[in-house]
Tab-separated table of C-alpha atoms in Angstrom:
chain	number	residue	atom	x	y	z
A	1008	UNK	CA	84.923	113.086	169.806
A	1009	UNK	CA	84.365	116.729	168.879
A	1010	UNK	CA	85.357	119.975	170.160
A	1011	UNK	CA	83.730	123.131	169.162
A	1012	UNK	CA	85.303	126.107	167.914
A	1013	UNK	CA	84.468	129.537	167.467
A	1014	UNK	CA	85.751	132.930	166.149
A	1015	UNK	CA	84.673	136.558	166.751
A	1016	UNK	CA	84.999	139.782	165.456
A	1017	UNK	CA	87.453	140.808	163.060
A	1018	UNK	CA	88.923	137.055	163.414
A	1019	UNK	CA	85.425	135.853	162.182
A	1020	UNK	CA	85.865	138.005	159.069
A	1021	UNK	CA	89.591	137.073	158.558
A	1022	UNK	CA	89.561	133.618	158.550
A	1023	UNK	CA	85.816	132.732	156.994
A	1024	UNK	CA	86.640	129.234	156.114
A	1025	UNK	CA	88.017	127.876	159.649
A	1026	UNK	CA	86.346	124.812	160.724
A	1027	UNK	CA	83.741	124.995	163.774
A	1028	UNK	CA	84.688	121.713	164.836
A	1029	UNK	CA	87.764	119.531	165.490
A	1030	UNK	CA	88.469	115.972	166.226
A	1031	UNK	CA	89.505	115.717	169.938
A	1032	UNK	CA	91.721	112.925	169.096
A	1033	UNK	CA	93.863	114.831	166.929
A	1034	UNK	CA	94.626	117.787	169.422
A	1035	UNK	CA	95.880	118.295	172.996
A	1036	UNK	CA	95.914	122.116	173.351
A	1037	UNK	CA	94.422	125.181	172.572
A	1038	UNK	CA	97.055	125.999	170.012
A	1039	UNK	CA	96.544	122.429	168.400
A	1040	UNK	CA	92.862	123.303	167.936
A	1041	UNK	CA	93.726	126.627	166.197
A	1042	UNK	CA	96.094	124.770	163.895
A	1043	UNK	CA	93.637	122.143	163.150
A	1044	UNK	CA	90.642	124.520	162.602
A	1045	UNK	CA	92.758	127.216	160.464
A	1046	UNK	CA	95.436	125.336	158.700
A	1047	UNK	CA	97.581	127.998	160.102
A	1048	UNK	CA	100.221	127.067	162.220
A	1049	UNK	CA	99.871	129.068	165.125
A	1050	UNK	CA	97.548	132.029	166.647
A	1051	UNK	CA	98.855	135.565	166.050
A	1052	UNK	CA	100.178	137.072	169.169
A	1053	UNK	CA	97.124	139.080	169.860
A	1054	UNK	CA	94.625	136.461	169.427
A	1055	UNK	CA	92.995	135.684	172.778
A	1056	UNK	CA	91.787	132.309	173.727
A	1057	UNK	CA	89.106	131.126	175.666
A	1058	UNK	CA	87.916	127.165	176.686
A	1059	UNK	CA	84.665	126.382	177.996
A	1060	UNK	CA	83.696	130.641	178.449
A	1061	UNK	CA	87.086	131.128	180.732
A	1062	UNK	CA	90.090	132.602	179.369
A	1063	UNK	CA	93.151	130.308	178.971
A	1064	UNK	CA	96.614	130.219	177.242
A	1065	UNK	CA	97.436	128.729	174.163
A	1066	UNK	CA	98.989	125.699	176.153
A	1067	UNK	CA	95.815	124.793	178.033
A	1068	UNK	CA	94.887	121.396	177.388
A	1069	UNK	CA	91.673	120.309	175.505
A	1070	UNK	CA	89.397	117.262	175.831
A	1071	UNK	CA	86.226	116.069	174.190
A	1072	UNK	CA	83.281	118.179	174.574
A	1073	UNK	CA	84.870	121.352	175.041
A	1074	UNK	CA	84.103	124.842	173.475
A	1075	UNK	CA	87.319	126.715	172.470
A	1076	UNK	CA	87.166	129.910	171.471
A	1077	UNK	CA	89.491	132.684	169.822
A	1078	UNK	CA	89.115	136.405	169.279
A	1079	UNK	CA	90.791	139.619	168.967
A	1080	UNK	CA	91.560	142.055	171.952
A	1081	UNK	CA	88.467	142.913	173.923
A	1082	UNK	CA	87.185	146.457	173.429
A	1083	UNK	CA	83.718	146.719	175.315
A	1084	UNK	CA	82.437	149.185	177.639
B	1024	UNK	CA	74.387	141.623	192.227
B	1025	UNK	CA	73.294	141.743	188.817
B	1026	UNK	CA	74.181	141.502	185.033
B	1027	UNK	CA	72.020	142.310	182.278
B	1028	UNK	CA	73.156	142.122	178.449
B	1029	UNK	CA	70.727	144.342	176.443
B	1030	UNK	CA	69.917	144.685	172.731
B	1031	UNK	CA	68.251	147.826	171.969
B	1032	UNK	CA	68.363	150.975	173.524
B	1033	UNK	CA	68.468	151.164	177.305
B	1034	UNK	CA	67.963	153.712	180.116
B	1035	UNK	CA	70.719	153.585	182.631
B	1036	UNK	CA	68.892	155.377	185.151
B	1037	UNK	CA	65.712	153.412	185.176
B	1038	UNK	CA	67.870	149.914	185.729
B	1039	UNK	CA	69.716	151.836	188.534
B	1040	UNK	CA	66.359	152.595	190.174
B	1041	UNK	CA	64.768	149.349	189.801
B	1042	UNK	CA	67.615	147.624	191.145
B	1043	UNK	CA	68.023	150.072	193.973
B	1044	UNK	CA	64.227	149.281	194.860
B	1045	UNK	CA	65.668	146.072	195.969
B	1046	UNK	CA	68.008	147.320	198.468
B	1047	UNK	CA	66.716	148.388	202.118
B	1048	UNK	CA	66.705	152.239	202.482
B	1049	UNK	CA	69.044	153.769	204.588
B	1050	UNK	CA	71.400	150.873	204.516
B	1051	UNK	CA	73.756	151.979	201.888
B	1052	UNK	CA	75.694	155.613	202.164
B	1053	UNK	CA	76.935	155.411	199.047
B	1054	UNK	CA	75.995	154.923	195.201
B	1055	UNK	CA	78.651	155.385	192.474
B	1056	UNK	CA	77.968	154.822	188.848
B	1057	UNK	CA	79.488	155.119	185.547
B	1058	UNK	CA	77.719	155.182	182.051
B	1059	UNK	CA	79.947	154.998	178.849
B	1060	UNK	CA	78.079	156.733	176.102
B	1061	UNK	CA	79.071	156.286	172.179
B	1062	UNK	CA	80.767	159.121	171.215
B	1063	UNK	CA	80.379	160.579	167.825
B	1064	UNK	CA	84.128	161.016	167.171
B	1065	UNK	CA	86.834	158.110	167.545
B	1066	UNK	CA	90.339	158.425	166.978
B	1067	UNK	CA	89.795	161.743	165.182
B	1068	UNK	CA	87.198	160.422	162.720
B	1069	UNK	CA	83.224	161.155	162.821
B	1070	UNK	CA	81.401	157.919	163.496
B	1071	UNK	CA	77.948	157.515	162.471
B	1072	UNK	CA	76.821	154.105	164.345
B	1073	UNK	CA	78.539	151.032	166.024
B	1074	UNK	CA	77.732	147.566	166.563
B	1075	UNK	CA	78.900	145.522	169.572
B	1076	UNK	CA	79.293	141.955	169.302
B	1077	UNK	CA	79.752	139.703	172.154
B	1078	UNK	CA	80.429	135.993	173.245
B	1079	UNK	CA	76.761	134.758	174.850
B	1080	UNK	CA	77.303	132.669	177.952
B	1081	UNK	CA	81.099	133.477	178.285
B	1082	UNK	CA	80.090	137.710	178.200
B	1083	UNK	CA	77.743	136.865	181.413
B	1084	UNK	CA	80.173	134.735	183.211
B	1085	UNK	CA	82.947	137.199	183.093
B	1086	UNK	CA	80.813	140.023	183.971
B	1087	UNK	CA	79.518	137.809	187.272
B	1088	UNK	CA	83.390	136.950	188.158
B	1089	UNK	CA	84.211	140.717	187.965
B	1090	UNK	CA	81.624	141.143	190.455
B	1091	UNK	CA	82.688	138.524	192.485
B	1092	UNK	CA	86.265	139.839	192.294
B	1093	UNK	CA	85.178	143.309	193.589
B	1094	UNK	CA	83.139	142.042	196.349
B	1095	UNK	CA	86.557	140.370	197.644
B	1096	UNK	CA	88.336	143.228	197.528
B	1097	UNK	CA	85.905	146.077	198.749
B	1098	UNK	CA	83.151	146.257	201.178
B	1099	UNK	CA	79.808	146.385	198.922
B	1100	UNK	CA	76.354	146.116	199.490
B	1101	UNK	CA	75.504	145.418	195.655
B	1102	UNK	CA	76.639	145.920	192.295
B	1103	UNK	CA	75.067	146.273	189.037
B	1104	UNK	CA	76.238	145.771	185.373
B	1105	UNK	CA	74.478	146.460	182.513
B	1106	UNK	CA	75.917	146.367	178.962
B	1107	UNK	CA	74.452	146.739	175.564
B	1108	UNK	CA	74.777	144.765	172.450
B	1109	UNK	CA	73.879	145.192	168.879
B	1110	UNK	CA	73.803	148.056	166.569
B	1111	UNK	CA	73.494	151.382	168.250
B	1112	UNK	CA	74.078	155.340	167.514
B	1113	UNK	CA	76.190	158.337	168.865
B	1114	UNK	CA	74.856	159.636	171.950
B	1115	UNK	CA	73.314	156.309	173.168
B	1116	UNK	CA	74.562	154.414	176.508
B	1117	UNK	CA	76.851	151.631	176.085
B	1118	UNK	CA	77.562	150.411	179.761
B	1119	UNK	CA	76.089	151.075	182.789
B	1120	UNK	CA	78.287	150.072	186.170
B	1121	UNK	CA	76.837	150.963	189.709
B	1122	UNK	CA	78.092	150.155	193.163
B	1123	UNK	CA	76.167	150.742	196.241
B	1124	UNK	CA	78.129	150.788	199.650
B	1125	UNK	CA	78.207	152.004	203.281
B	1126	UNK	CA	81.282	154.279	202.691
B	1127	UNK	CA	82.076	156.098	199.540
B	1128	UNK	CA	85.653	155.040	199.496
B	1129	UNK	CA	84.520	151.601	198.508
B	1130	UNK	CA	81.956	152.554	195.798
B	1131	UNK	CA	84.466	154.819	194.070
B	1132	UNK	CA	87.319	152.122	193.994
B	1133	UNK	CA	84.919	149.296	193.438
B	1134	UNK	CA	83.129	151.296	190.374
B	1135	UNK	CA	86.220	151.874	188.547
B	1136	UNK	CA	87.656	148.417	189.031
B	1137	UNK	CA	84.430	147.148	187.476
B	1138	UNK	CA	84.935	149.171	184.328
B	1139	UNK	CA	88.491	148.354	183.978
B	1140	UNK	CA	88.109	144.820	184.397
B	1141	UNK	CA	84.957	145.011	181.978
B	1142	UNK	CA	87.184	146.753	179.374
B	1143	UNK	CA	90.014	143.927	179.612
B	1144	UNK	CA	88.065	140.519	180.391
B	1145	UNK	CA	84.470	140.867	179.100
B	1146	UNK	CA	84.019	139.321	175.417
B	1147	UNK	CA	82.668	142.476	173.622
B	1148	UNK	CA	83.838	143.945	170.251
B	1149	UNK	CA	83.055	147.207	168.845
B	1150	UNK	CA	82.727	147.590	164.956
B	1151	UNK	CA	82.369	151.383	164.154
B	1152	UNK	CA	80.717	152.857	160.708
B	1153	UNK	CA	82.249	156.277	159.743
B	1154	UNK	CA	80.946	159.064	158.129
B	1155	UNK	CA	82.539	158.197	154.888
B	1156	UNK	CA	80.649	154.796	154.641
B	1157	UNK	CA	83.533	152.309	155.950
B	1158	UNK	CA	83.373	150.343	158.723
B	1159	UNK	CA	86.445	149.079	161.194
B	1160	UNK	CA	86.754	147.147	164.059
B	1161	UNK	CA	87.815	149.209	167.210
B	1162	UNK	CA	91.437	147.390	167.854
B	1163	UNK	CA	92.044	149.078	171.270
B	1164	UNK	CA	90.668	150.644	174.333
B	1165	UNK	CA	91.547	154.329	175.865
B	1166	UNK	CA	93.845	153.798	178.795
B	1167	UNK	CA	91.831	153.935	182.074
B	1168	UNK	CA	94.638	154.555	184.631
C	71	UNK	CA	79.027	173.617	185.243
C	72	UNK	CA	76.305	174.077	187.961
C	73	UNK	CA	75.851	174.017	191.729
C	74	UNK	CA	72.627	173.372	193.329
C	75	UNK	CA	71.895	173.979	197.000
C	76	UNK	CA	68.286	172.482	197.623
C	77	UNK	CA	66.002	172.237	200.615
C	78	UNK	CA	63.803	169.304	200.734
C	79	UNK	CA	64.063	166.149	198.825
C	80	UNK	CA	65.410	165.874	195.781
C	81	UNK	CA	65.749	163.112	192.800
C	82	UNK	CA	69.349	163.096	191.645
C	83	UNK	CA	68.522	161.324	188.566
C	84	UNK	CA	66.099	164.174	187.409
C	85	UNK	CA	69.199	166.978	188.018
C	86	UNK	CA	71.492	164.987	186.363
C	87	UNK	CA	69.401	164.091	183.150
C	88	UNK	CA	67.933	167.616	182.901
C	89	UNK	CA	71.829	169.135	183.200
C	90	UNK	CA	72.991	166.575	180.564
C	91	UNK	CA	70.022	167.551	178.330
C	92	UNK	CA	72.055	170.960	177.631
C	93	UNK	CA	75.205	169.021	176.491
C	94	UNK	CA	75.732	167.752	172.978
C	95	UNK	CA	74.598	164.365	172.726
C	96	UNK	CA	77.764	162.066	171.307
C	97	UNK	CA	80.235	164.696	172.585
C	98	UNK	CA	80.964	162.781	175.817
C	99	UNK	CA	82.019	159.297	175.975
C	100	UNK	CA	81.978	159.115	180.141
C	101	UNK	CA	79.648	159.845	182.840
C	102	UNK	CA	80.535	159.152	186.337
C	103	UNK	CA	78.444	160.386	189.786
C	104	UNK	CA	78.212	159.571	193.008
C	105	UNK	CA	75.398	159.788	195.461
C	106	UNK	CA	75.366	160.186	198.891
C	107	UNK	CA	72.488	158.728	200.789
C	108	UNK	CA	71.574	158.990	204.517
C	109	UNK	CA	72.039	156.095	206.269
C	110	UNK	CA	69.893	154.837	209.422
C	111	UNK	CA	73.051	153.830	211.235
C	112	UNK	CA	76.157	155.897	212.230
C	113	UNK	CA	78.651	155.084	214.674
C	114	UNK	CA	76.942	152.378	215.499
C	115	UNK	CA	73.817	154.025	216.642
C	116	UNK	CA	70.246	154.153	215.092
C	117	UNK	CA	69.712	157.403	213.472
C	118	UNK	CA	66.269	158.761	213.026
C	119	UNK	CA	66.539	162.134	211.427
C	120	UNK	CA	69.562	164.775	210.203
C	121	UNK	CA	69.454	168.348	209.823
C	122	UNK	CA	72.124	169.723	207.397
C	123	UNK	CA	73.151	173.354	208.280
C	124	UNK	CA	75.263	175.186	205.736
C	125	UNK	CA	76.705	178.519	205.346
C	126	UNK	CA	74.878	180.486	202.809
C	127	UNK	CA	76.949	182.472	200.144
C	128	UNK	CA	80.192	180.484	201.222
C	129	UNK	CA	78.727	177.043	200.045
C	130	UNK	CA	78.089	178.265	196.896
C	131	UNK	CA	81.514	180.265	196.352
C	132	UNK	CA	83.248	176.823	197.509
C	133	UNK	CA	81.577	174.437	195.691
C	134	UNK	CA	82.147	176.656	192.480
C	135	UNK	CA	85.872	176.766	193.376
C	136	UNK	CA	85.975	172.996	193.652
C	137	UNK	CA	84.575	172.614	190.436
C	138	UNK	CA	87.174	175.141	189.006
C	139	UNK	CA	90.007	173.113	190.444
C	140	UNK	CA	88.771	169.915	188.910
C	141	UNK	CA	88.506	171.615	185.635
C	142	UNK	CA	92.044	172.794	186.019
C	143	UNK	CA	93.388	168.968	186.979
C	144	UNK	CA	91.337	166.940	184.301
C	145	UNK	CA	89.613	167.580	180.835
C	146	UNK	CA	85.898	167.916	181.623
C	147	UNK	CA	82.978	168.598	179.369
C	148	UNK	CA	80.810	169.539	182.599
C	149	UNK	CA	80.237	168.951	186.252
C	150	UNK	CA	77.224	168.957	188.343
C	151	UNK	CA	76.928	169.285	192.253
C	152	UNK	CA	73.716	169.197	194.046
C	153	UNK	CA	73.466	169.525	197.980
C	154	UNK	CA	70.774	169.192	200.148
C	155	UNK	CA	70.140	171.186	203.093
C	156	UNK	CA	67.881	171.287	206.157
C	157	UNK	CA	66.213	168.311	207.515
C	158	UNK	CA	65.921	164.574	206.045
C	159	UNK	CA	65.119	161.313	207.056
C	160	UNK	CA	67.164	157.951	206.478
C	161	UNK	CA	67.576	156.560	202.980
C	162	UNK	CA	66.969	160.212	201.306
C	163	UNK	CA	69.821	161.355	199.080
C	164	UNK	CA	72.113	164.017	200.856
C	165	UNK	CA	74.328	164.806	197.582
C	166	UNK	CA	74.950	164.239	193.773
C	167	UNK	CA	78.109	164.767	192.320
C	168	UNK	CA	78.475	164.278	188.253
C	169	UNK	CA	81.032	164.689	185.940
C	170	UNK	CA	81.082	164.457	182.188
C	171	UNK	CA	83.937	163.945	180.182
C	172	UNK	CA	85.335	162.506	176.650
C	173	UNK	CA	87.433	159.570	178.570
C	174	UNK	CA	86.623	157.667	181.676
C	175	UNK	CA	89.739	158.169	183.226
C	176	UNK	CA	89.011	161.889	183.991
C	177	UNK	CA	85.397	161.173	184.896
C	178	UNK	CA	86.409	158.588	187.622
C	179	UNK	CA	89.327	160.842	189.100
C	180	UNK	CA	87.456	164.078	188.806
C	181	UNK	CA	84.281	162.834	190.604
C	182	UNK	CA	86.142	161.468	193.416
C	183	UNK	CA	88.055	164.687	193.671
C	184	UNK	CA	84.908	166.605	193.770
C	185	UNK	CA	83.651	164.521	196.586
C	186	UNK	CA	86.660	164.751	198.635
C	187	UNK	CA	86.754	168.290	198.553
C	188	UNK	CA	83.296	168.807	198.873
C	189	UNK	CA	83.614	167.022	202.591
C	190	UNK	CA	86.848	168.889	203.385
C	191	UNK	CA	86.357	172.619	202.308
C	192	UNK	CA	82.394	173.172	201.452
C	193	UNK	CA	80.861	174.489	204.662
C	194	UNK	CA	78.092	171.969	205.673
C	195	UNK	CA	77.793	170.202	209.258
C	196	UNK	CA	75.274	167.580	209.951
C	197	UNK	CA	73.199	167.160	213.361
C	198	UNK	CA	71.789	163.666	213.751
C	199	UNK	CA	68.857	162.728	215.655
C	200	UNK	CA	69.005	159.378	217.415
C	201	UNK	CA	66.408	156.677	218.220
C	202	UNK	CA	67.052	157.365	221.867
C	203	UNK	CA	65.577	161.155	221.124
C	204	UNK	CA	68.931	162.787	221.571
C	205	UNK	CA	70.863	164.924	219.107
C	206	UNK	CA	74.168	165.404	218.329
C	207	UNK	CA	76.702	167.140	215.752
C	208	UNK	CA	78.554	164.674	213.803
C	209	UNK	CA	82.032	165.597	214.390
C	210	UNK	CA	84.155	164.017	211.591
C	211	UNK	CA	84.027	162.535	208.215
C	212	UNK	CA	84.580	158.777	206.893
C	213	UNK	CA	88.228	158.761	205.313
C	214	UNK	CA	87.964	158.511	201.771
C	215	UNK	CA	91.044	157.210	200.361
D	173	UNK	CA	84.037	200.465	211.334
D	174	UNK	CA	81.995	197.191	211.781
D	175	UNK	CA	82.810	193.439	211.126
D	176	UNK	CA	80.330	191.038	211.027
D	177	UNK	CA	80.879	187.950	212.806
D	178	UNK	CA	79.073	184.548	212.395
D	179	UNK	CA	79.247	181.185	214.245
D	180	UNK	CA	77.776	178.126	212.672
D	181	UNK	CA	76.745	174.489	214.045
D	182	UNK	CA	78.101	173.574	217.293
D	183	UNK	CA	79.957	176.447	217.881
D	184	UNK	CA	76.860	178.527	217.709
D	185	UNK	CA	75.154	176.278	220.265
D	186	UNK	CA	78.294	176.255	222.603
D	187	UNK	CA	78.882	180.187	222.709
D	188	UNK	CA	75.424	181.548	222.401
D	189	UNK	CA	76.050	184.968	223.770
D	190	UNK	CA	78.996	185.673	221.462
D	191	UNK	CA	78.932	189.030	219.718
D	192	UNK	CA	77.685	189.270	216.206
D	193	UNK	CA	79.521	192.339	215.193
D	194	UNK	CA	82.801	194.105	216.299
D	195	UNK	CA	84.581	197.366	215.732
D	196	UNK	CA	87.305	197.138	213.421
D	197	UNK	CA	89.474	199.488	214.972
D	198	UNK	CA	89.566	197.024	218.026
D	199	UNK	CA	90.939	194.221	215.859
D	200	UNK	CA	94.244	193.501	213.210
D	201	UNK	CA	93.530	189.546	212.848
D	202	UNK	CA	90.890	186.842	212.947
D	203	UNK	CA	91.923	186.111	216.064
D	204	UNK	CA	91.514	189.446	217.433
D	205	UNK	CA	87.841	189.062	216.168
D	206	UNK	CA	87.342	185.616	217.745
D	207	UNK	CA	88.565	187.202	221.404
D	208	UNK	CA	86.560	190.442	220.851
D	209	UNK	CA	83.514	188.231	220.178
D	210	UNK	CA	83.382	185.756	222.639
D	211	UNK	CA	85.719	187.027	225.200
D	212	UNK	CA	87.716	183.839	225.008
D	213	UNK	CA	91.347	184.627	224.343
D	214	UNK	CA	91.945	182.050	221.482
D	215	UNK	CA	90.093	179.992	219.163
D	216	UNK	CA	90.062	176.127	220.079
D	217	UNK	CA	92.347	174.065	217.771
D	218	UNK	CA	89.624	172.533	215.644
D	219	UNK	CA	87.841	175.845	214.984
D	220	UNK	CA	87.534	176.610	211.238
D	221	UNK	CA	88.126	180.448	210.089
D	222	UNK	CA	86.818	182.170	206.903
D	223	UNK	CA	87.018	185.841	205.845
D	224	UNK	CA	84.473	187.096	203.075
D	225	UNK	CA	83.457	183.422	202.432
D	226	UNK	CA	87.434	182.311	202.020
D	227	UNK	CA	89.030	179.798	204.370
D	228	UNK	CA	91.622	181.565	205.917
D	229	UNK	CA	94.007	181.059	209.020
D	230	UNK	CA	93.576	182.998	212.499
D	231	UNK	CA	96.648	185.141	211.321
D	232	UNK	CA	94.459	186.586	208.528
D	233	UNK	CA	94.515	190.519	208.819
D	234	UNK	CA	90.823	191.846	208.750
D	235	UNK	CA	89.321	195.278	207.621
D	236	UNK	CA	86.027	197.258	207.987
D	237	UNK	CA	83.219	195.663	206.152
D	238	UNK	CA	84.517	192.278	206.477
D	239	UNK	CA	82.556	189.004	207.352
D	240	UNK	CA	84.288	186.806	209.818
D	241	UNK	CA	82.940	183.090	210.438
D	242	UNK	CA	83.776	180.497	212.615
D	243	UNK	CA	82.725	177.173	212.721
D	244	UNK	CA	83.624	173.401	213.601
D	245	UNK	CA	85.234	170.974	211.369
D	246	UNK	CA	83.353	170.436	208.038
D	247	UNK	CA	80.870	167.454	207.966
D	248	UNK	CA	78.824	167.352	204.686
D	249	UNK	CA	78.462	165.204	201.794
């Protein structure tokens, strides 16, 4: 019934108290996971999302066992 | 095709040479590579160190996807991406991308594609330490085209 | 900026590393290179050897001109061209072009320019020896764009 | 009074008896040098010319002491 939630880089520092797990019965989309984990209604526009290691929009559906991650824009290379 | 995420300093030439040793000599006519190196100045400030965070699992998958995408667009013999994570200092290599192909057009275009795709899709984040002791997250990439 | 015409086998990595040792570590963020290697098949025929003829004096001058032209078009920190002449066998490197710059856009574009300019302006000619014992002059280059 | 003449690659093999020196008084342009050295009226269209190590068209003027070279299309790299 759990969905794992991960935060990276500046986002992890900015919302250190966000939950790392939410109940799959309480959420339907990535945006719902954000709200449930952070208590903030919507992710800021610059936030990037992934579901099970694939980039996805905040409207993407989620289900039990998923790993949802939120991170700031990528700056590698 | 290979992807390596490495902690600690790495020698791009050694990775490229070892990978190339697995190819048939004489099969490729073109090898193009790019090495990204940590600079000591960024956005006008002196930088003394940097830490690269990444998303283990997703990083490798995304880099493999990027190589697959390149193989669909160009005629490649092989491709290699090596990316460093963790703490590093100026002058050290951050990333190596190498492409081997029969003809140079494919190698030139694909190696550039790999870097641009990596910089927009692979989950890496840089945190710099400045000469004044403060640290900051790098928030955007230099334009590549 | 350096140009080397070499007889006999050469190691591109060694040339690049030795040249890079003269640069200030941390000053460049981007290094792009291209290595052209002799293939064992050309135009559908098996090739067992090749001899590169050149025009001593003009070759060096033209390669230096090409680097100067690149420096006018892009913001470069340094550039290197190494080209082999004389007899060689498949699998051996023919040419190395390397560019160092602050940002990757300059390196990617300039290293490709160097190769295209070299292939159209620098006086080199290839004579291939085929598996059937005959030899022939290579008459045209593969398109680069 | 001499102009040095060089031939490279397939061209050197195709016209092995061409002169390596012509009298500067007999020629005004690169095309004249070709004709004087080879006995062939005009260089074939694919022939590339240089004067003192610079690419030049066949109409380029020549003078005493010049080094004029003729070669097939370049195939390096």
